Amino acid sequence: MKLAMIALAGSVTLGLVPAVSSPAAAHPIKNTTLTGNRLYSAGPLPTTSCRERPVKKNNAASAKSYLAGVLRCVDRSWTTQLRKAGLKQSRMKLTYADKVPAKFCGVKWRKDDWDAYYCDESRTLLIVLSKDLLEDPGDLYLFNLVATFYGEHVQNAAGIYRAWINLDSRNKAELAEQNRRYNLQGHCFGGAFIRSVWKSLHRDPEDWDDLLYYVRGWAGKDGGSRKSITYWANAGFKSGDPGSCNTWAAPSSKVA
C-alpha cells in the first residue's frame, strides 16, 4: 500500500504542506471521482471460483505459480466489474524479486515494512519473495497480497488514484488522513474480492480471522489504525460489494 506520498506527485508531497499553528479538522472530500465513483453503484463482485494451487514452504517457484493463479482470478473478477461500471481496465503486471530492491517505481524501498509495492505509473506489482514470506505460505497472506494490491490497481483504473494525489491539504494531519482513506479502500476492495471467491477456497472462518491479524500489522499514520484496517477489510469481505468501500465519504473516526 502507499504509506506516504513520496515521489508520486510533487503538488502534494509532505514538503509542500503549509505550516499551521494547530491541526485543523479535515475538510470534507468533494471530488466526486472519489466520493461518487461509478464503481460504487455497479453492485457486488460476481461470485466466481478460484482454485488455490499448492504452494510449498520455502519454494519460490511454487509461490510464483500460486500468485499467478490468484492474479488470473482477481483480474477476471475486476475486469467484469469495471466493465459493468463503464470503466476501462488494463491488466496489472506481476513481477518478483528474491531480495529487497534499493528502489522501485522511483521510491526507496522500506525493507522492514513492505512485502510488495504497486507502481501506478507502470501498473506493475512487485512482490519480494523473501525467506520470511516463504516460510509459511499456506495461509491466506499471499492470496491477500495480490487481492489488496489489485485493489490499488482498481483505484488506478477508476481514476481514484489520480484524484487522490491531486487533492489539496491544509496540513500534515489532513494529508495523512487522505492517505489513510486511500489505503483503507484498498483493504476493502481486497476483502470484497476474497468474499466473491470465498466458497471456492474451502476455507474456515478462522482463516479470515488469522489473515486480519497479519494485515493489522500494516497499521500506521498513513495506513490506518488496526481498528480501521479491520473495519474496512471486513466491510468488503462481508458485502463483497465495492459500494461498501467508499472511505472518501466516511467520517474521520472511521479512517483513523
PDB file of C-alpha atoms in Angstrom:
ATOM      1  CA  MET A   1       0.000   0.000   0.000  1.00  0.00           C
ATOM      2  CA  LYS A   2       1.021   3.584  -0.383  1.00  0.00           C
ATOM      3  CA  LEU A   3       2.243   4.617   3.055  1.00  0.00           C
ATOM      4  CA  ALA A   4       3.174   8.168   2.090  1.00  0.00           C
ATOM      5  CA  MET A   5       3.008  10.469  -0.890  1.00  0.00           C
ATOM      6  CA  ILE A   6       6.706  10.103  -1.629  1.00  0.00           C
ATOM      7  CA  ALA A   7       7.832  10.780  -5.207  1.00  0.00           C
ATOM      8  CA  LEU A   8       4.320  10.341  -6.590  1.00  0.00           C
ATOM      9  CA  ALA A   9       3.074  13.868  -7.126  1.00  0.00           C
ATOM     10  CA  GLY A  10       5.062  16.981  -6.372  1.00  0.00           C
ATOM     11  CA  SER A  11       1.955  19.030  -5.649  1.00  0.00           C
ATOM     12  CA  VAL A  12       1.150  17.000  -2.553  1.00  0.00           C
ATOM     13  CA  THR A  13       4.496  15.884  -1.166  1.00  0.00           C
ATOM     14  CA  LEU A  14       4.971  16.413   2.524  1.00  0.00           C
ATOM     15  CA  GLY A  15       7.491  19.150   1.942  1.00  0.00           C
ATOM     16  CA  LEU A  16       4.871  21.348   0.307  1.00  0.00           C
ATOM     17  CA  VAL A  17       2.273  21.113   3.064  1.00  0.00           C
ATOM     18  CA  PRO A  18       1.785  24.593   4.558  1.00  0.00           C
ATOM     19  CA  ALA A  19       2.691  25.021   8.202  1.00  0.00           C
ATOM     20  CA  VAL A  20      -0.151  25.751  10.599  1.00  0.00           C
ATOM     21  CA  SER A  21      -0.177  26.537  14.279  1.00  0.00           C
ATOM     22  CA  SER A  22      -2.504  23.653  15.140  1.00  0.00           C
ATOM     23  CA  PRO A  23      -4.058  20.798  13.126  1.00  0.00           C
ATOM     24  CA  ALA A  24      -7.451  21.709  11.736  1.00  0.00           C
ATOM     25  CA  ALA A  25     -10.245  19.217  11.324  1.00  0.00           C
ATOM     26  CA  ALA A  26     -10.136  17.526   7.942  1.00  0.00           C
ATOM     27  CA  HIS A  27     -12.383  19.236   5.458  1.00  0.00           C
ATOM     28  CA  PRO A  28     -14.866  17.043   3.552  1.00  0.00           C
ATOM     29  CA  ILE A  29     -13.697  15.400   0.329  1.00  0.00           C
ATOM     30  CA  LYS A  30     -15.711  16.964  -2.503  1.00  0.00           C
ATOM     31  CA  ASN A  31     -14.174  15.316  -5.561  1.00  0.00           C
ATOM     32  CA  THR A  32     -16.952  13.126  -6.994  1.00  0.00           C
ATOM     33  CA  THR A  33     -14.446  10.743  -8.587  1.00  0.00           C
ATOM     34  CA  LEU A  34     -13.633   9.797  -5.015  1.00  0.00           C
ATOM     35  CA  THR A  35     -16.974  10.160  -3.256  1.00  0.00           C
ATOM     36  CA  GLY A  36     -19.348   9.127  -6.059  1.00  0.00           C
ATOM     37  CA  ASN A  37     -17.295   6.862  -8.300  1.00  0.00           C
ATOM     38  CA  ARG A  38     -19.303   4.741 -10.731  1.00  0.00           C
ATOM     39  CA  LEU A  39     -17.635   1.691  -9.237  1.00  0.00           C
ATOM     40  CA  TYR A  40     -19.694   2.070  -6.050  1.00  0.00           C
ATOM     41  CA  SER A  41     -23.030   1.621  -7.813  1.00  0.00           C
ATOM     42  CA  ALA A  42     -22.110  -1.360 -10.016  1.00  0.00           C
ATOM     43  CA  GLY A  43     -23.189  -3.917  -7.415  1.00  0.00           C
ATOM     44  CA  PRO A  44     -21.310  -6.798  -5.766  1.00  0.00           C
ATOM     45  CA  LEU A  45     -18.437  -8.523  -7.495  1.00  0.00           C
ATOM     46  CA  PRO A  46     -19.545 -11.615  -9.431  1.00  0.00           C
ATOM     47  CA  THR A  47     -19.333 -14.827  -7.451  1.00  0.00           C
ATOM     48  CA  THR A  48     -16.684 -16.949  -9.141  1.00  0.00           C
ATOM     49  CA  SER A  49     -14.388 -19.860  -8.394  1.00  0.00           C
ATOM     50  CA  CYS A  50     -10.682 -19.547  -7.738  1.00  0.00           C
ATOM     51  CA  ARG A  51      -8.603 -22.674  -7.239  1.00  0.00           C
ATOM     52  CA  GLU A  52      -5.627 -22.244  -4.958  1.00  0.00           C
ATOM     53  CA  ARG A  53      -2.591 -24.004  -6.355  1.00  0.00           C
ATOM     54  CA  PRO A  54      -0.375 -25.999  -3.980  1.00  0.00           C
ATOM     55  CA  VAL A  55       2.429 -23.889  -2.571  1.00  0.00           C
ATOM     56  CA  LYS A  56       5.458 -25.427  -0.904  1.00  0.00           C
ATOM     57  CA  LYS A  57       7.295 -23.975   2.036  1.00  0.00           C
ATOM     58  CA  ASN A  58      10.471 -22.107   1.097  1.00  0.00           C
ATOM     59  CA  ASN A  59       9.882 -22.735  -2.594  1.00  0.00           C
ATOM     60  CA  ALA A  60       9.862 -19.618  -4.750  1.00  0.00           C
ATOM     61  CA  ALA A  61       8.767 -21.444  -7.914  1.00  0.00           C
ATOM     62  CA  SER A  62       5.590 -22.819  -6.315  1.00  0.00           C
ATOM     63  CA  ALA A  63       4.867 -19.424  -4.735  1.00  0.00           C
ATOM     64  CA  LYS A  64       5.087 -17.780  -8.166  1.00  0.00           C
ATOM     65  CA  SER A  65       2.709 -20.375  -9.613  1.00  0.00           C
ATOM     66  CA  TYR A  66       0.296 -19.784  -6.716  1.00  0.00           C
ATOM     67  CA  LEU A  67       0.412 -15.999  -7.061  1.00  0.00           C
ATOM     68  CA  ALA A  68      -0.015 -16.134 -10.835  1.00  0.00           C
ATOM     69  CA  GLY A  69      -3.133 -18.225 -10.333  1.00  0.00           C
ATOM     70  CA  VAL A  70      -4.552 -15.701  -7.869  1.00  0.00           C
ATOM     71  CA  LEU A  71      -3.809 -12.890 -10.315  1.00  0.00           C
ATOM     72  CA  ARG A  72      -5.810 -14.618 -13.051  1.00  0.00           C
ATOM     73  CA  CYS A  73      -8.778 -14.944 -10.702  1.00  0.00           C
ATOM     74  CA  VAL A  74      -8.724 -11.377  -9.451  1.00  0.00           C
ATOM     75  CA  ASP A  75      -8.154  -9.976 -12.917  1.00  0.00           C
ATOM     76  CA  ARG A  76     -11.154 -11.855 -14.271  1.00  0.00           C
ATOM     77  CA  SER A  77     -13.442 -10.616 -11.493  1.00  0.00           C
ATOM     78  CA  TRP A  78     -12.422  -6.969 -11.561  1.00  0.00           C
ATOM     79  CA  THR A  79     -12.358  -6.781 -15.367  1.00  0.00           C
ATOM     80  CA  THR A  80     -16.012  -7.816 -15.366  1.00  0.00           C
ATOM     81  CA  GLN A  81     -16.819  -5.374 -12.557  1.00  0.00           C
ATOM     82  CA  LEU A  82     -15.099  -2.388 -14.151  1.00  0.00           C
ATOM     83  CA  ARG A  83     -16.793  -3.088 -17.457  1.00  0.00           C
ATOM     84  CA  LYS A  84     -20.152  -3.211 -15.650  1.00  0.00           C
ATOM     85  CA  ALA A  85     -19.346   0.181 -14.123  1.00  0.00           C
ATOM     86  CA  GLY A  86     -18.476   1.621 -17.531  1.00  0.00           C
ATOM     87  CA  LEU A  87     -14.798   1.986 -16.632  1.00  0.00           C
ATOM     88  CA  LYS A  88     -11.803   0.960 -18.710  1.00  0.00           C
ATOM     89  CA  GLN A  89      -9.467  -1.713 -17.417  1.00  0.00           C
ATOM     90  CA  SER A  90      -5.873  -2.603 -18.169  1.00  0.00           C
ATOM     91  CA  ARG A  91      -4.043  -5.671 -16.966  1.00  0.00           C
ATOM     92  CA  MET A  92      -1.817  -5.468 -13.924  1.00  0.00           C
ATOM     93  CA  LYS A  93       1.681  -6.834 -14.390  1.00  0.00           C
ATOM     94  CA  LEU A  94       3.184  -9.047 -11.709  1.00  0.00           C
ATOM     95  CA  THR A  95       6.915  -9.321 -11.159  1.00  0.00           C
ATOM     96  CA  TYR A  96       9.129 -10.755  -8.431  1.00  0.00           C
ATOM     97  CA  ALA A  97      12.424 -10.187  -6.676  1.00  0.00           C
ATOM     98  CA  ASP A  98      14.332 -12.540  -4.388  1.00  0.00           C
ATOM     99  CA  LYS A  99      15.791  -9.704  -2.350  1.00  0.00           C
ATOM    100  CA  VAL A 100      14.745  -6.216  -1.375  1.00  0.00           C
ATOM    101  CA  PRO A 101      15.476  -3.657  -4.120  1.00  0.00           C
ATOM    102  CA  ALA A 102      17.060  -0.336  -3.276  1.00  0.00           C
ATOM    103  CA  LYS A 103      14.261   1.429  -5.160  1.00  0.00           C
ATOM    104  CA  PHE A 104      11.164   0.563  -7.102  1.00  0.00           C
ATOM    105  CA  CYS A 105       8.927   2.922  -9.058  1.00  0.00           C
ATOM    106  CA  GLY A 106      11.191   5.799  -8.023  1.00  0.00           C
ATOM    107  CA  VAL A 107      10.558   5.135  -4.324  1.00  0.00           C
ATOM    108  CA  LYS A 108      13.098   3.979  -1.757  1.00  0.00           C
ATOM    109  CA  TRP A 109      12.014   0.526  -0.603  1.00  0.00           C
ATOM    110  CA  ARG A 110      11.016   0.253   3.044  1.00  0.00           C
ATOM    111  CA  LYS A 111      12.589  -3.121   3.622  1.00  0.00           C
ATOM    112  CA  ASP A 112      11.271  -3.524   7.161  1.00  0.00           C
ATOM    113  CA  ASP A 113       7.680  -2.721   6.161  1.00  0.00           C
ATOM    114  CA  TRP A 114       6.992  -3.816   2.601  1.00  0.00           C
ATOM    115  CA  ASP A 115       6.499  -7.275   1.118  1.00  0.00           C
ATOM    116  CA  ALA A 116       5.134  -5.770  -2.099  1.00  0.00           C
ATOM    117  CA  TYR A 117       4.580  -2.451  -3.864  1.00  0.00           C
ATOM    118  CA  TYR A 118       2.247  -1.456  -6.681  1.00  0.00           C
ATOM    119  CA  CYS A 119       3.583   1.077  -9.184  1.00  0.00           C
ATOM    120  CA  ASP A 120       0.710   3.155 -10.510  1.00  0.00           C
ATOM    121  CA  GLU A 121       2.733   4.544 -13.420  1.00  0.00           C
ATOM    122  CA  SER A 122       3.695   1.151 -14.902  1.00  0.00           C
ATOM    123  CA  ARG A 123       0.715  -0.716 -13.382  1.00  0.00           C
ATOM    124  CA  THR A 124       3.124  -3.309 -12.025  1.00  0.00           C
ATOM    125  CA  LEU A 125       3.091  -5.152  -8.708  1.00  0.00           C
ATOM    126  CA  LEU A 126       6.478  -6.233  -7.360  1.00  0.00           C
ATOM    127  CA  ILE A 127       6.481  -8.943  -4.693  1.00  0.00           C
ATOM    128  CA  VAL A 128       9.695  -9.716  -2.833  1.00  0.00           C
ATOM    129  CA  LEU A 129       9.810 -13.460  -2.239  1.00  0.00           C
ATOM    130  CA  SER A 130      11.857 -13.190   0.923  1.00  0.00           C
ATOM    131  CA  LYS A 131      12.685 -16.032   3.287  1.00  0.00           C
ATOM    132  CA  ASP A 132      10.142 -14.749   5.800  1.00  0.00           C
ATOM    133  CA  LEU A 133       7.373 -14.558   3.192  1.00  0.00           C
ATOM    134  CA  LEU A 134       8.022 -18.115   2.006  1.00  0.00           C
ATOM    135  CA  GLU A 135       8.352 -19.578   5.488  1.00  0.00           C
ATOM    136  CA  ASP A 136       4.596 -20.148   5.962  1.00  0.00           C
ATOM    137  CA  PRO A 137       2.910 -19.805   2.542  1.00  0.00           C
ATOM    138  CA  GLY A 138      -0.144 -21.947   3.271  1.00  0.00           C
ATOM    139  CA  ASP A 139      -2.187 -19.200   4.876  1.00  0.00           C
ATOM    140  CA  LEU A 140      -4.110 -16.507   3.001  1.00  0.00           C
ATOM    141  CA  TYR A 141      -1.394 -13.867   3.290  1.00  0.00           C
ATOM    142  CA  LEU A 142      -0.014 -14.447  -0.223  1.00  0.00           C
ATOM    143  CA  PHE A 143      -3.540 -14.564  -1.608  1.00  0.00           C
ATOM    144  CA  ASN A 144      -4.371 -11.300   0.099  1.00  0.00           C
ATOM    145  CA  LEU A 145      -1.215  -9.589  -1.165  1.00  0.00           C
ATOM    146  CA  VAL A 146      -2.482  -9.909  -4.725  1.00  0.00           C
ATOM    147  CA  ALA A 147      -6.106  -9.160  -3.772  1.00  0.00           C
ATOM    148  CA  THR A 148      -5.269  -5.975  -1.863  1.00  0.00           C
ATOM    149  CA  PHE A 149      -2.715  -4.569  -4.265  1.00  0.00           C
ATOM    150  CA  TYR A 150      -5.040  -5.334  -7.136  1.00  0.00           C
ATOM    151  CA  GLY A 151      -7.476  -3.155  -5.220  1.00  0.00           C
ATOM    152  CA  GLU A 152      -4.956  -0.372  -5.696  1.00  0.00           C
ATOM    153  CA  HIS A 153      -4.822  -1.212  -9.395  1.00  0.00           C
ATOM    154  CA  VAL A 154      -8.608  -0.832  -9.472  1.00  0.00           C
ATOM    155  CA  GLN A 155      -8.274   2.564  -7.811  1.00  0.00           C
ATOM    156  CA  ASN A 156      -5.883   3.463 -10.616  1.00  0.00           C
ATOM    157  CA  ALA A 157      -8.250   2.272 -13.339  1.00  0.00           C
ATOM    158  CA  ALA A 158     -11.244   4.033 -11.772  1.00  0.00           C
ATOM    159  CA  GLY A 159      -9.458   7.392 -11.597  1.00  0.00           C
ATOM    160  CA  ILE A 160      -9.299   7.282  -7.797  1.00  0.00           C
ATOM    161  CA  TYR A 161      -5.508   7.292  -7.696  1.00  0.00           C
ATOM    162  CA  ARG A 162      -5.191  10.407  -9.847  1.00  0.00           C
ATOM    163  CA  ALA A 163      -7.929  12.228  -7.935  1.00  0.00           C
ATOM    164  CA  TRP A 164      -6.252  11.337  -4.635  1.00  0.00           C
ATOM    165  CA  ILE A 165      -2.812  12.654  -5.493  1.00  0.00           C
ATOM    166  CA  ASN A 166      -4.373  15.895  -6.747  1.00  0.00           C
ATOM    167  CA  LEU A 167      -6.246  16.586  -3.506  1.00  0.00           C
ATOM    168  CA  ASP A 168      -5.365  19.761  -1.626  1.00  0.00           C
ATOM    169  CA  SER A 169      -4.470  19.521   2.053  1.00  0.00           C
ATOM    170  CA  ARG A 170      -4.023  22.254   4.628  1.00  0.00           C
ATOM    171  CA  ASN A 171      -1.645  20.467   6.983  1.00  0.00           C
ATOM    172  CA  LYS A 172       0.182  17.209   7.588  1.00  0.00           C
ATOM    173  CA  ALA A 173      -2.646  15.752   9.640  1.00  0.00           C
ATOM    174  CA  GLU A 174      -5.104  16.256   6.827  1.00  0.00           C
ATOM    175  CA  LEU A 175      -2.697  14.777   4.284  1.00  0.00           C
ATOM    176  CA  ALA A 176      -2.227  11.716   6.482  1.00  0.00           C
ATOM    177  CA  GLU A 177      -5.997  11.243   6.673  1.00  0.00           C
ATOM    178  CA  GLN A 178      -6.294  11.414   2.888  1.00  0.00           C
ATOM    179  CA  ASN A 179      -3.566   8.765   2.626  1.00  0.00           C
ATOM    180  CA  ARG A 180      -5.462   6.565   5.071  1.00  0.00           C
ATOM    181  CA  ARG A 181      -8.675   6.921   3.083  1.00  0.00           C
ATOM    182  CA  TYR A 182      -6.810   5.715   0.013  1.00  0.00           C
ATOM    183  CA  ASN A 183      -5.013   2.816   1.678  1.00  0.00           C
ATOM    184  CA  LEU A 184      -8.024   1.608   3.650  1.00  0.00           C
ATOM    185  CA  GLN A 185     -10.082   1.495   0.476  1.00  0.00           C
ATOM    186  CA  GLY A 186      -7.522  -0.922  -0.953  1.00  0.00           C
ATOM    187  CA  HIS A 187      -8.069  -3.243   2.015  1.00  0.00           C
ATOM    188  CA  CYS A 188     -11.823  -3.045   1.455  1.00  0.00           C
ATOM    189  CA  PHE A 189     -11.541  -3.820  -2.275  1.00  0.00           C
ATOM    190  CA  GLY A 190      -9.292  -6.763  -1.414  1.00  0.00           C
ATOM    191  CA  GLY A 191     -11.837  -8.067   1.078  1.00  0.00           C
ATOM    192  CA  ALA A 192     -14.641  -7.721  -1.473  1.00  0.00           C
ATOM    193  CA  PHE A 193     -12.763  -9.870  -3.961  1.00  0.00           C
ATOM    194  CA  ILE A 194     -11.959 -12.534  -1.376  1.00  0.00           C
ATOM    195  CA  ARG A 195     -15.659 -12.719  -0.485  1.00  0.00           C
ATOM    196  CA  SER A 196     -16.535 -13.220  -4.164  1.00  0.00           C
ATOM    197  CA  VAL A 197     -14.405 -16.407  -4.343  1.00  0.00           C
ATOM    198  CA  TRP A 198     -14.640 -17.485  -0.697  1.00  0.00           C
ATOM    199  CA  LYS A 199     -16.801 -20.576  -1.192  1.00  0.00           C
ATOM    200  CA  SER A 200     -14.418 -21.955  -3.791  1.00  0.00           C
ATOM    201  CA  LEU A 201     -11.442 -21.619  -1.436  1.00  0.00           C
ATOM    202  CA  HIS A 202     -12.939 -24.107   1.049  1.00  0.00           C
ATOM    203  CA  ARG A 203     -11.521 -22.110   3.927  1.00  0.00           C
ATOM    204  CA  ASP A 204     -12.694 -21.907   7.522  1.00  0.00           C
ATOM    205  CA  PRO A 205     -13.859 -18.610   9.065  1.00  0.00           C
ATOM    206  CA  GLU A 206     -10.758 -18.783  11.259  1.00  0.00           C
ATOM    207  CA  ASP A 207      -8.616 -18.343   8.152  1.00  0.00           C
ATOM    208  CA  TRP A 208     -10.134 -14.903   7.586  1.00  0.00           C
ATOM    209  CA  ASP A 209      -9.608 -14.005  11.242  1.00  0.00           C
ATOM    210  CA  ASP A 210      -5.982 -15.124  11.025  1.00  0.00           C
ATOM    211  CA  LEU A 211      -5.488 -13.021   7.909  1.00  0.00           C
ATOM    212  CA  LEU A 212      -6.857  -9.949   9.676  1.00  0.00           C
ATOM    213  CA  TYR A 213      -4.301 -10.499  12.427  1.00  0.00           C
ATOM    214  CA  TYR A 214      -1.449 -10.235   9.925  1.00  0.00           C
ATOM    215  CA  VAL A 215      -2.968  -7.379   7.930  1.00  0.00           C
ATOM    216  CA  ARG A 216      -3.367  -5.305  11.090  1.00  0.00           C
ATOM    217  CA  GLY A 217       0.414  -5.290  11.168  1.00  0.00           C
ATOM    218  CA  TRP A 218       0.267  -2.780   8.287  1.00  0.00           C
ATOM    219  CA  ALA A 219      -1.165  -0.159  10.640  1.00  0.00           C
ATOM    220  CA  GLY A 220       0.443   3.269  10.754  1.00  0.00           C
ATOM    221  CA  LYS A 221      -0.110   7.001  10.431  1.00  0.00           C
ATOM    222  CA  ASP A 222      -0.759   6.727   6.685  1.00  0.00           C
ATOM    223  CA  GLY A 223      -2.009   3.137   6.608  1.00  0.00           C
ATOM    224  CA  GLY A 224      -4.723   3.419   9.234  1.00  0.00           C
ATOM    225  CA  SER A 225      -5.124   2.069  12.748  1.00  0.00           C
ATOM    226  CA  ARG A 226      -5.538  -1.623  13.459  1.00  0.00           C
ATOM    227  CA  LYS A 227      -9.209  -0.943  14.201  1.00  0.00           C
ATOM    228  CA  SER A 228      -9.747   0.926  10.910  1.00  0.00           C
ATOM    229  CA  ILE A 229      -7.976  -1.747   8.850  1.00  0.00           C
ATOM    230  CA  THR A 230     -10.184  -4.389  10.447  1.00  0.00           C
ATOM    231  CA  TYR A 231     -13.322  -2.334   9.850  1.00  0.00           C
ATOM    232  CA  TRP A 232     -12.710  -1.719   6.144  1.00  0.00           C
ATOM    233  CA  ALA A 233     -11.357  -5.170   5.310  1.00  0.00           C
ATOM    234  CA  ASN A 234     -14.454  -6.640   6.974  1.00  0.00           C
ATOM    235  CA  ALA A 235     -16.727  -4.177   5.173  1.00  0.00           C
ATOM    236  CA  GLY A 236     -15.529  -5.521   1.850  1.00  0.00           C
ATOM    237  CA  PHE A 237     -15.478  -9.148   2.967  1.00  0.00           C
ATOM    238  CA  LYS A 238     -18.959  -9.142   4.469  1.00  0.00           C
ATOM    239  CA  SER A 239     -20.623  -7.474   1.489  1.00  0.00           C
ATOM    240  CA  GLY A 240     -18.487  -8.442  -1.493  1.00  0.00           C
ATOM    241  CA  ASP A 241     -19.532  -5.059  -2.828  1.00  0.00           C
ATOM    242  CA  PRO A 242     -17.170  -2.179  -3.732  1.00  0.00           C
ATOM    243  CA  GLY A 243     -20.040   0.131  -2.816  1.00  0.00           C
ATOM    244  CA  SER A 244     -19.272  -0.586   0.842  1.00  0.00           C
ATOM    245  CA  CYS A 245     -15.718   0.715   0.324  1.00  0.00           C
ATOM    246  CA  ASN A 246     -16.401   4.436  -0.014  1.00  0.00           C
ATOM    247  CA  THR A 247     -13.813   5.578   2.506  1.00  0.00           C
ATOM    248  CA  TRP A 248     -13.915   9.078   0.965  1.00  0.00           C
ATOM    249  CA  ALA A 249     -17.378   9.832   2.330  1.00  0.00           C
ATOM    250  CA  ALA A 250     -16.769   8.224   5.718  1.00  0.00           C
ATOM    251  CA  PRO A 251     -16.371  10.318   8.886  1.00  0.00           C
ATOM    252  CA  SER A 252     -12.834  10.876  10.144  1.00  0.00           C
ATOM    253  CA  SER A 253     -13.455   8.467  13.037  1.00  0.00           C
ATOM    254  CA  LYS A 254     -13.755   5.578  10.553  1.00  0.00           C
ATOM    255  CA  VAL A 255     -10.426   6.317   8.880  1.00  0.00           C
ATOM    256  CA  ALA A 256      -8.283   6.994  11.943  1.00  0.00           C
TER     257      ALA A 256
END
